[in-house]
CSV table of C-alpha atoms in Angstrom, one decimal:
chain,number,residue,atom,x,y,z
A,1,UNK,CA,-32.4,-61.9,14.4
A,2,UNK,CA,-34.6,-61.9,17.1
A,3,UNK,CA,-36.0,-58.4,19.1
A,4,UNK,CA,-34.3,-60.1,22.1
A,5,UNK,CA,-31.4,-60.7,20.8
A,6,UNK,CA,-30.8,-56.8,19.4
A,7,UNK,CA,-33.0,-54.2,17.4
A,8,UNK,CA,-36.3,-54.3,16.5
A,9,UNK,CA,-38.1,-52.9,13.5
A,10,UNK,CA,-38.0,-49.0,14.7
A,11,UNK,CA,-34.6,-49.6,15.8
A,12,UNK,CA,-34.6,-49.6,19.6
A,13,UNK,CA,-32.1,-51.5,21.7
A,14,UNK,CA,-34.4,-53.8,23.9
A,15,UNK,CA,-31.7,-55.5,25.6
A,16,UNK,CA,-30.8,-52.2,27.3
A,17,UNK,CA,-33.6,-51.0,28.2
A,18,UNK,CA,-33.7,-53.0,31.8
A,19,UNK,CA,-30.5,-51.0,32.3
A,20,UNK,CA,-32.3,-47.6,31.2
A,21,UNK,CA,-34.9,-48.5,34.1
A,22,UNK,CA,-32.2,-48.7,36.7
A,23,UNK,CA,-30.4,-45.7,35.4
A,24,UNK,CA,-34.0,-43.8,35.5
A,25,UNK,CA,-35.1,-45.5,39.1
A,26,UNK,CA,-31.9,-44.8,41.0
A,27,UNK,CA,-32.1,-40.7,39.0
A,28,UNK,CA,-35.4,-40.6,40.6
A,29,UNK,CA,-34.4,-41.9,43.8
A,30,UNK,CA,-31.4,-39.0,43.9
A,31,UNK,CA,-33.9,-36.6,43.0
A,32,UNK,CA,-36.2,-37.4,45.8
A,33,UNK,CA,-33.0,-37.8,48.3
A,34,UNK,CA,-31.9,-34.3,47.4
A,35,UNK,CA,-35.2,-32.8,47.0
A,36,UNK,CA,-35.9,-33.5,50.6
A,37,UNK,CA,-32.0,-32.2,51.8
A,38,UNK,CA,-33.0,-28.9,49.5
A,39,UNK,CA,-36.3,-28.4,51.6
A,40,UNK,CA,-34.9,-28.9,55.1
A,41,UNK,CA,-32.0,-27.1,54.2
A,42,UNK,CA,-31.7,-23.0,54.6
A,43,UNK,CA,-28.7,-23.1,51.8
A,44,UNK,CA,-25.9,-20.8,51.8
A,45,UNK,CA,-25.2,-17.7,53.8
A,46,UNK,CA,-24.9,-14.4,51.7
A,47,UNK,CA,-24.0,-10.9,52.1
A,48,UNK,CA,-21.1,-12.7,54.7
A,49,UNK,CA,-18.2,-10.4,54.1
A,50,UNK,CA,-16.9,-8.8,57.5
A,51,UNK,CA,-18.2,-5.4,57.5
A,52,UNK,CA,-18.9,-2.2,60.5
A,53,UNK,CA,-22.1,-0.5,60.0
A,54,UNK,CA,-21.1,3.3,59.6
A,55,UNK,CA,-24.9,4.4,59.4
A,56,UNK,CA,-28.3,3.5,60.1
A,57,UNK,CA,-31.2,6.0,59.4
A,58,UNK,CA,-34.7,4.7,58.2
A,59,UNK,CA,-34.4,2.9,54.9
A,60,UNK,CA,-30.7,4.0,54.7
A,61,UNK,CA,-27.6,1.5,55.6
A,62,UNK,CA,-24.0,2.6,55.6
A,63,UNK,CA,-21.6,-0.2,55.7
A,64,UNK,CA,-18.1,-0.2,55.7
A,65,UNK,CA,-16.2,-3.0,54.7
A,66,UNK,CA,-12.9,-4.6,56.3
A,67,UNK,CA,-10.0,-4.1,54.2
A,68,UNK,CA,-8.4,-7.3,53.1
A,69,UNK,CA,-5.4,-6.3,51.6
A,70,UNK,CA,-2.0,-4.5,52.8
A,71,UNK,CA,-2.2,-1.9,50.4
A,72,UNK,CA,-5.2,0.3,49.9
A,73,UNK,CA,-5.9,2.7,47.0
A,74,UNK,CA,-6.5,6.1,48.4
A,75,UNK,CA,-9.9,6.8,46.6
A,76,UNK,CA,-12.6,5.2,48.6
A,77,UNK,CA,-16.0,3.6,46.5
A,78,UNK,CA,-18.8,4.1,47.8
A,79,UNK,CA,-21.8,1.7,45.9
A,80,UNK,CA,-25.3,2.7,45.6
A,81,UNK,CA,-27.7,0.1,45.5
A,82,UNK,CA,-30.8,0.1,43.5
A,83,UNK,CA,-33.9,0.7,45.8
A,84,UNK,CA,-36.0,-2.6,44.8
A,85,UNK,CA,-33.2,-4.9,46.1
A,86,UNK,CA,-30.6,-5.9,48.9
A,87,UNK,CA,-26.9,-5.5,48.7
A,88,UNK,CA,-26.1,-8.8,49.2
A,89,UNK,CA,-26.1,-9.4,45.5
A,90,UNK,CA,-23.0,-8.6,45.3
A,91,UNK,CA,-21.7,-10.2,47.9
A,92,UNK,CA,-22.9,-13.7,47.3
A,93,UNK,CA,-20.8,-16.3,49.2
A,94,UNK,CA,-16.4,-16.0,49.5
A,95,UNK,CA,-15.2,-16.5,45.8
A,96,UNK,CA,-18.7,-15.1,44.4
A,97,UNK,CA,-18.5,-11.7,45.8
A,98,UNK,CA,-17.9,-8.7,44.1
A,99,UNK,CA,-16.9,-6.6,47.1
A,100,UNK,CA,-14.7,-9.5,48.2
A,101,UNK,CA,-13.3,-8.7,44.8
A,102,UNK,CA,-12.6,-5.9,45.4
A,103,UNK,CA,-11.5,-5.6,48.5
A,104,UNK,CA,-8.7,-8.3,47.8
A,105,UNK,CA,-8.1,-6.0,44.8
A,106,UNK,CA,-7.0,-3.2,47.5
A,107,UNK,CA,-9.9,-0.9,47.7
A,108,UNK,CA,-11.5,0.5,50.3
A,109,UNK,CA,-15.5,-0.1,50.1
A,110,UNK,CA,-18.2,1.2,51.6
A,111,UNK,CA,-21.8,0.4,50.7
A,112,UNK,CA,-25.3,2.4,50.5
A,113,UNK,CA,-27.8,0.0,51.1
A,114,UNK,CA,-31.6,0.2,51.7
A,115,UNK,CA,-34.1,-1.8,54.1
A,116,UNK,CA,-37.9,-1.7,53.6
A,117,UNK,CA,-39.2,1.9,54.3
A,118,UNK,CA,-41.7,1.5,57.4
A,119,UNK,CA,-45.4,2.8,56.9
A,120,UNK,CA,-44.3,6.3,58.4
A,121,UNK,CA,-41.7,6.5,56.0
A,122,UNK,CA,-44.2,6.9,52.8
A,123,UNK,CA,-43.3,10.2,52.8
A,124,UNK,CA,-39.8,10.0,51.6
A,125,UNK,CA,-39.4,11.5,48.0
A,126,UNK,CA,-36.3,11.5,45.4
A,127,UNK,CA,-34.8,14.5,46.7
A,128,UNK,CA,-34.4,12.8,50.4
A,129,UNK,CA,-32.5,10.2,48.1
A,130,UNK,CA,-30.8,12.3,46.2
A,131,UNK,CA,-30.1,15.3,48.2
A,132,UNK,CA,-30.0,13.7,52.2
A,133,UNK,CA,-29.1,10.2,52.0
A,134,UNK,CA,-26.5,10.2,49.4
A,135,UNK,CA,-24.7,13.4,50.5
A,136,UNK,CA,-24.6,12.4,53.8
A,137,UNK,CA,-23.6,8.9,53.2
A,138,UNK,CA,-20.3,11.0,51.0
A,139,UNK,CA,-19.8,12.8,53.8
A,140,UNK,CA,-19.4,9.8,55.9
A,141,UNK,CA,-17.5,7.6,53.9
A,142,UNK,CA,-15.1,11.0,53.7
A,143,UNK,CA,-14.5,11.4,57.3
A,144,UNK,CA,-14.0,7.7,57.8
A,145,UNK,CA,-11.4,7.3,55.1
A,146,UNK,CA,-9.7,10.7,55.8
A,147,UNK,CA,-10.0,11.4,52.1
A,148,UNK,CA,-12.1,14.2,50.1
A,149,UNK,CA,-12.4,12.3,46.8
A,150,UNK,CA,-15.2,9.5,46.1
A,151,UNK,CA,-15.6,7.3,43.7
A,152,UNK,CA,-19.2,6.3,43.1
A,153,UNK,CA,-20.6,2.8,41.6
A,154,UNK,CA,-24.1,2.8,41.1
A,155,UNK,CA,-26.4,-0.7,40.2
A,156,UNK,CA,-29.4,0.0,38.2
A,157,UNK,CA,-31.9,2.5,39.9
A,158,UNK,CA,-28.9,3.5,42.3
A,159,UNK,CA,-26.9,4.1,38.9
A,160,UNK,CA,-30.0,6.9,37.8
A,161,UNK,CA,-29.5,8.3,42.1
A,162,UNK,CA,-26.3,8.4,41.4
A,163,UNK,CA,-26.6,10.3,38.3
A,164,UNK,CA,-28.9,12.6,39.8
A,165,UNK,CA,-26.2,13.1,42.6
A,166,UNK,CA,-23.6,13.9,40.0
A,167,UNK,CA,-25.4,16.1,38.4
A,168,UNK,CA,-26.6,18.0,41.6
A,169,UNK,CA,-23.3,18.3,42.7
A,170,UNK,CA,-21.2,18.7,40.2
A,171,UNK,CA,-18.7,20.0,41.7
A,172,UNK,CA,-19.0,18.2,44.9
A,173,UNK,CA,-16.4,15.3,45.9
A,174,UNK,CA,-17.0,12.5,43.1
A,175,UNK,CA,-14.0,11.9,41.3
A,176,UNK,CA,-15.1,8.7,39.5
A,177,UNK,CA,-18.8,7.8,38.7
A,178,UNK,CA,-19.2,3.6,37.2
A,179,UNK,CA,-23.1,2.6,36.8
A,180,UNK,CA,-24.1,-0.6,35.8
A,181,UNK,CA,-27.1,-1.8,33.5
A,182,UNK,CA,-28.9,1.8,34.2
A,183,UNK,CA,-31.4,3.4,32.4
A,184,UNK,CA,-32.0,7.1,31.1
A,185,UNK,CA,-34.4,6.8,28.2
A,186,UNK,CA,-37.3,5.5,29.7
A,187,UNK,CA,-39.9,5.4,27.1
A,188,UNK,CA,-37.5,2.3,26.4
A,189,UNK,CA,-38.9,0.8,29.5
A,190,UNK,CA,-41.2,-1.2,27.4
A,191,UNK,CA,-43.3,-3.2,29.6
A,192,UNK,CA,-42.7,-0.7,32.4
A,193,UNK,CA,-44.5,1.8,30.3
A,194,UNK,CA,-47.5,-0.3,29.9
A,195,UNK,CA,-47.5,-1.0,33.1
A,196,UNK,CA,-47.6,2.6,34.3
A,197,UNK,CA,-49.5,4.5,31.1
A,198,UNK,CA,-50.7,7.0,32.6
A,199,UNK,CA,-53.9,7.0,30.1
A,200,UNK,CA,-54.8,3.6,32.8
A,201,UNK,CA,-52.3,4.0,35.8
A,202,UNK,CA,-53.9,6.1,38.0
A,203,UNK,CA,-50.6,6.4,40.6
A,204,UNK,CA,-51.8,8.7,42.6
A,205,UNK,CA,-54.4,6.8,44.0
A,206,UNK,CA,-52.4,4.2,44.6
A,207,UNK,CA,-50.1,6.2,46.1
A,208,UNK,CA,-52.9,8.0,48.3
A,209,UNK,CA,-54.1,4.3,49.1
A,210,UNK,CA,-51.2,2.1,50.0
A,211,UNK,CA,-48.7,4.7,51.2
A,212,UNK,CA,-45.4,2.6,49.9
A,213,UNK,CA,-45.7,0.1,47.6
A,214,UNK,CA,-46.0,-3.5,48.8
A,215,UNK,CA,-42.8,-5.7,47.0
A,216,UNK,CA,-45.6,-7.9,45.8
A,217,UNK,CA,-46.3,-5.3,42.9
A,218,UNK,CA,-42.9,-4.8,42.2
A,219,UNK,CA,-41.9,-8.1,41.9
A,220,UNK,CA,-44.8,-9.1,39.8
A,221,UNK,CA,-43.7,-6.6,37.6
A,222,UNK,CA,-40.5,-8.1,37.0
A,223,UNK,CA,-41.7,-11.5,36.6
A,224,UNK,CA,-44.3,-10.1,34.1
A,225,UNK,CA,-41.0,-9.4,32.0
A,226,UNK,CA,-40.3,-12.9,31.3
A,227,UNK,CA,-43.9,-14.8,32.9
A,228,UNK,CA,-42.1,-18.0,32.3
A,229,UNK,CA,-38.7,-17.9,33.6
A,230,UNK,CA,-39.9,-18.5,37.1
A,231,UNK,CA,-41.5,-22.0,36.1
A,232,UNK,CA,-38.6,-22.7,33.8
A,233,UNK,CA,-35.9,-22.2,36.5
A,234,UNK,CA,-38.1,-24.5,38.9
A,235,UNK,CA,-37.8,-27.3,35.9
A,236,UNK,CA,-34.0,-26.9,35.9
A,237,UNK,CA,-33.3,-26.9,39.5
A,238,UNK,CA,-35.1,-30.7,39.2
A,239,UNK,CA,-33.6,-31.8,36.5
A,240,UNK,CA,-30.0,-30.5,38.2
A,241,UNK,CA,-31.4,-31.4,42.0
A,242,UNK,CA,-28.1,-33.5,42.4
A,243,UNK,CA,-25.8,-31.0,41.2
A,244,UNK,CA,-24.5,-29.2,44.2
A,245,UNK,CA,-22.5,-26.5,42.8
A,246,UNK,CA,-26.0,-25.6,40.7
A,247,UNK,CA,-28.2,-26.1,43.7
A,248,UNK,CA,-25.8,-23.8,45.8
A,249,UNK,CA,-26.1,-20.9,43.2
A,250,UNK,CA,-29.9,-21.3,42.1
A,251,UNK,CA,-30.9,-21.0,45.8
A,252,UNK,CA,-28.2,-18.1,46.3
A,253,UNK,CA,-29.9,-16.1,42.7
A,254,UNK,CA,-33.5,-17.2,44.0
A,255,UNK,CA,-33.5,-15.7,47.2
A,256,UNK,CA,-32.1,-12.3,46.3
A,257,UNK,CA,-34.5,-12.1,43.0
A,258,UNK,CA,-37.6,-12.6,45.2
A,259,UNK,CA,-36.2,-10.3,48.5
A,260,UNK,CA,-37.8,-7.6,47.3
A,261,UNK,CA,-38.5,-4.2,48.7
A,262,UNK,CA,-41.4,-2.1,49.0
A,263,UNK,CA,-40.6,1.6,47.9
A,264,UNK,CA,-41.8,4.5,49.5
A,265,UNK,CA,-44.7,6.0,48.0
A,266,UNK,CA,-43.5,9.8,47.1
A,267,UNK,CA,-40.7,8.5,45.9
A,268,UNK,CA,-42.4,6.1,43.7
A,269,UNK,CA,-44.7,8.8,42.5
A,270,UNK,CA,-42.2,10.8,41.7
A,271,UNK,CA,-40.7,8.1,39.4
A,272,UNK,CA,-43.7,7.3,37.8
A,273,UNK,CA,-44.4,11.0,36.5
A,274,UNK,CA,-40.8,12.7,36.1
A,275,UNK,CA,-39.3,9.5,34.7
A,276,UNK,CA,-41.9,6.9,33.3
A,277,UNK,CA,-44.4,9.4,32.1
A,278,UNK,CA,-42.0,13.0,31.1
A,279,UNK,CA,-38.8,10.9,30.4
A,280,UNK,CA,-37.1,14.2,32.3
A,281,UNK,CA,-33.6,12.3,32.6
A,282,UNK,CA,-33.4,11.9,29.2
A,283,UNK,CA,-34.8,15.1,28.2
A,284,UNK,CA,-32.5,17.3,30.3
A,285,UNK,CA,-35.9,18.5,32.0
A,286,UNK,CA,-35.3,16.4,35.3
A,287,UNK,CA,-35.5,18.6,38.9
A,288,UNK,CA,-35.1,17.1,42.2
A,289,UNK,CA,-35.6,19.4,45.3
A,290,UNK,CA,-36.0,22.3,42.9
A,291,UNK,CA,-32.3,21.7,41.8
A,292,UNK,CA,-32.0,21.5,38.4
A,293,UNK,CA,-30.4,17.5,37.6
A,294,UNK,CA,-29.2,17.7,34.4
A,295,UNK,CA,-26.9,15.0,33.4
A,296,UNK,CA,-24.5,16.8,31.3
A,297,UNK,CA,-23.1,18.7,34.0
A,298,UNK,CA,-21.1,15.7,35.0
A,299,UNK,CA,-17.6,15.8,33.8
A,300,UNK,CA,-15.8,13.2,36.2
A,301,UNK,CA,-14.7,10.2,34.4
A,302,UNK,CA,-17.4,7.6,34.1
A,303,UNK,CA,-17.9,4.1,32.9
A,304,UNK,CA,-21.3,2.8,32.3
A,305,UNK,CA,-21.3,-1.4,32.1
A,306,UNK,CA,-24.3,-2.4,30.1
A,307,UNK,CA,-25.3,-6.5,29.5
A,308,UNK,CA,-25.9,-7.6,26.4
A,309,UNK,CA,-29.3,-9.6,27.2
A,310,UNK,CA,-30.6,-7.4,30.0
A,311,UNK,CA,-34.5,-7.7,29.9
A,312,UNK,CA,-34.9,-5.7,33.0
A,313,UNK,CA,-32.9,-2.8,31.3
A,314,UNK,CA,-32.5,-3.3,27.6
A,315,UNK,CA,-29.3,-1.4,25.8
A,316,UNK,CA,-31.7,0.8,23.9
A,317,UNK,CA,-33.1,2.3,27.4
A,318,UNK,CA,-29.2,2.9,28.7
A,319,UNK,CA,-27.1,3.6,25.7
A,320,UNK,CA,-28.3,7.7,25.8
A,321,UNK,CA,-25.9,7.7,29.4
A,322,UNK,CA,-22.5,8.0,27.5
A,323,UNK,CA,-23.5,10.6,25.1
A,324,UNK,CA,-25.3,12.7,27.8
A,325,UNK,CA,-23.0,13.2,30.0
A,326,UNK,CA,-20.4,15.8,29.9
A,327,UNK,CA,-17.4,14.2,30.9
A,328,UNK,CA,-14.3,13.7,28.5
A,329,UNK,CA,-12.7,10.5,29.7
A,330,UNK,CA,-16.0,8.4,29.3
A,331,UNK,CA,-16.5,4.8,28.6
A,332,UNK,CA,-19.3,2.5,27.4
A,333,UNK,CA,-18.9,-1.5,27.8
A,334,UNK,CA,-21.5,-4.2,26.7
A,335,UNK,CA,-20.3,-7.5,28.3
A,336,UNK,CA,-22.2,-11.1,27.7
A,337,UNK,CA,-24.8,-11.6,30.5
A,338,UNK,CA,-28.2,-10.4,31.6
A,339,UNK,CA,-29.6,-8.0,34.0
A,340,UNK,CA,-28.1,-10.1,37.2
A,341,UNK,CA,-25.3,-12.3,35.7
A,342,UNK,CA,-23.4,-9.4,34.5
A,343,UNK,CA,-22.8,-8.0,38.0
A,344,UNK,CA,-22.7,-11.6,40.2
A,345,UNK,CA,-21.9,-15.1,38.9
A,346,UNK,CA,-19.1,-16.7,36.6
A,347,UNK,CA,-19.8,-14.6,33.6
A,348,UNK,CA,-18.9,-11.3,36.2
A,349,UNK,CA,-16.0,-13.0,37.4
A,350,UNK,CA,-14.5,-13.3,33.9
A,351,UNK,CA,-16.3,-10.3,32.6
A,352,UNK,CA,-17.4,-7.2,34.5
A,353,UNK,CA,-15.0,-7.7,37.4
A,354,UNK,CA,-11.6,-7.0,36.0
A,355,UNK,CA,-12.6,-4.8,33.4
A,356,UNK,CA,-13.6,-2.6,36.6
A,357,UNK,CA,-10.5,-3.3,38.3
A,358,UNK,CA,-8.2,-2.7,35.0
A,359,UNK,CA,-10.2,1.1,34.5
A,360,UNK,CA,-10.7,2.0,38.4
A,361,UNK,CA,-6.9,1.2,39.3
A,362,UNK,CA,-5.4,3.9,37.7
A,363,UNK,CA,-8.2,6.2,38.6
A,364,UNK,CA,-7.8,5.8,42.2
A,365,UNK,CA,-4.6,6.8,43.1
């Protein structure tokens, strides 16, 4: 048999291979077609849930979320985002967002959120957190709802303000706390504690140099936690250029991962040598405004959400939270996902979402 006519010797099929060029040649010419749509483009609009801002002050955003559903449960949630990123991460685009979730799930939702601290702002320290923004956001959210009780969701660093908060105020109006993916033992931190070792870090300086801390570092230290990922995910979007639905949600993850905010600079310092350096959350030694902020002196119910293949947060630097605190009805859950994908995405959707819903329901009456 000739190589024409079928295999040759290593078994390859010449006579398709002129129909393996086409194949490849028209893939190529998709790929440039949609490569050029994806650069003119500005892709999808997030964080588009209708909402009334409550409260603006410096870095601090209250919003206040339409309801969306004829029956609302009386116990309003207030979220607490994490300082490093924008809210809109969970509240992607309509059948990708968590507070749209929510909100058609009857709950009334009011978000802390955080803008870049201007350069007169490096001043602000964890107690102005802790013990101003916070409480006065509570106080807020309780005179706009008409109710007394809070229930208090935390995302990573807001999870450790809102722990702080709890602790504080212990027997303030927080009737439910829920923190995802946070942290208390931070000597588990791994590459966060190399990056701040105190025997090279000299944060003060920094600090005393830059006022806040430009995004720049803070992203790069992220990205330091898997140096690859970035050029990996670049490789995947081209190889999945004419996938819409994968286009639609790599731009949507891409743009929140790298809209990142600078941090103020007290407050920063202040994180780098109660937390990184004494590990005073974990230790029970932690003090904010001269109030003492020991964890254990919250007793409202709690659930802490942890991902199973967070790199940002790994289970050994949050699974101290549960035991810690002093509340009897108290719940740990590890869910499939990372970091991100356990709060926004299809694996929350299945996941995280209606576990929440199923434990917050009956909690909110």
């Amino acid at each position: 048999m000739s190589a024409a006519a079928g295999l040759d010797f290593a078994g390859l099929d010449l006579a398709s291979i002129p129909d393996r060029i086409q194949t490849e040649v028209q893939r190529a010419i998709q790929r440039s077609i949609k490569g050029v749509e994806y650069f003119s483009s500005s892709g999808p609009s997030l964080g588009s849930t209708p909402k009334d801002i409550l409260s603006v002050r410096g870095t601090m955003n209250l919003y206040h979320y339409r309801p969306m559903s004829d029956e609302i449960y009386r116990v309003p949630i207030l979220i607490v985002m994490a300082t490093t990123n924008r809210g809109y991460i969970l509240d992607l685009v309509p059948g990708q967002s968590f507070i749209e979730f929510l909100l058609k799930r009857g709950y009334d939702v009011y978000m802390l959120d955080w803008s870049a601290p201007k350069p007169e702002e490096k001043r602000l320290a964890m107690e102005d957190y802790v013990l101003d923004f916070i409480p006065d956001c509570v106080r807020k959210v309780q005179a706009d709802s008409g109710e007394t009780d809070v229930t208090v969701i935390g995302y990573c660093f807001g999870g450790v303000l809102s722990l702080l908060y709890g602790s504080i105020f212990s027997d303030g109006p927080m009737k439910n706390l829920i923190c995802f993916t946070t942290p208390i033992d931070f000597r588990e931190m791994k590459l966060f504690q190399n990056f701040s070792d105190r025997r090279y870090f000299d944060v003060d300086h920094l600090v005393d140099s830059v006022g806040n801390v430009p995004p720049e570092m803070i992203l790069s230290s992220f990205e330091m936690l898997r140096p690859a990922s970035r050029a990996a995910g670049q490789v995947q979007l081209w190889e999945n250029i004419w996938n819409d639905e994968f286009v639609k949600s790599y731009r949507m993850f891409d743009r929140w991962a790298t809209d990142t905010l600078p941090l103020a600079g007290e407050y920063f310092r202040n994180i780098t040598k109660d937390l990184m350096w004494d590990n005073k959350l974990y230790n029970g030694a932690m003090s904010v405004g001269g109030r003492a902020a020991d964890i254990s002196q919250i007793k409202v119910p709690i659930l802490h959400a942890v991902a199973e293949h967070d790199h940002i947060v790994p289970y050994e630097a949050a699974r101290h939270l549960i035991p810690k605190v002093g509340s009897a009805d108290k719940e740990e859950v590890m869910l499939k996902g990372g970091h991100v994908s356990l709060v926004a995405g299809a694996n929350a959707i299945k996941r995280l979402w209606p576990k929440l819903d199923s434990w917050l329901a009956g909690r909110s009456t």
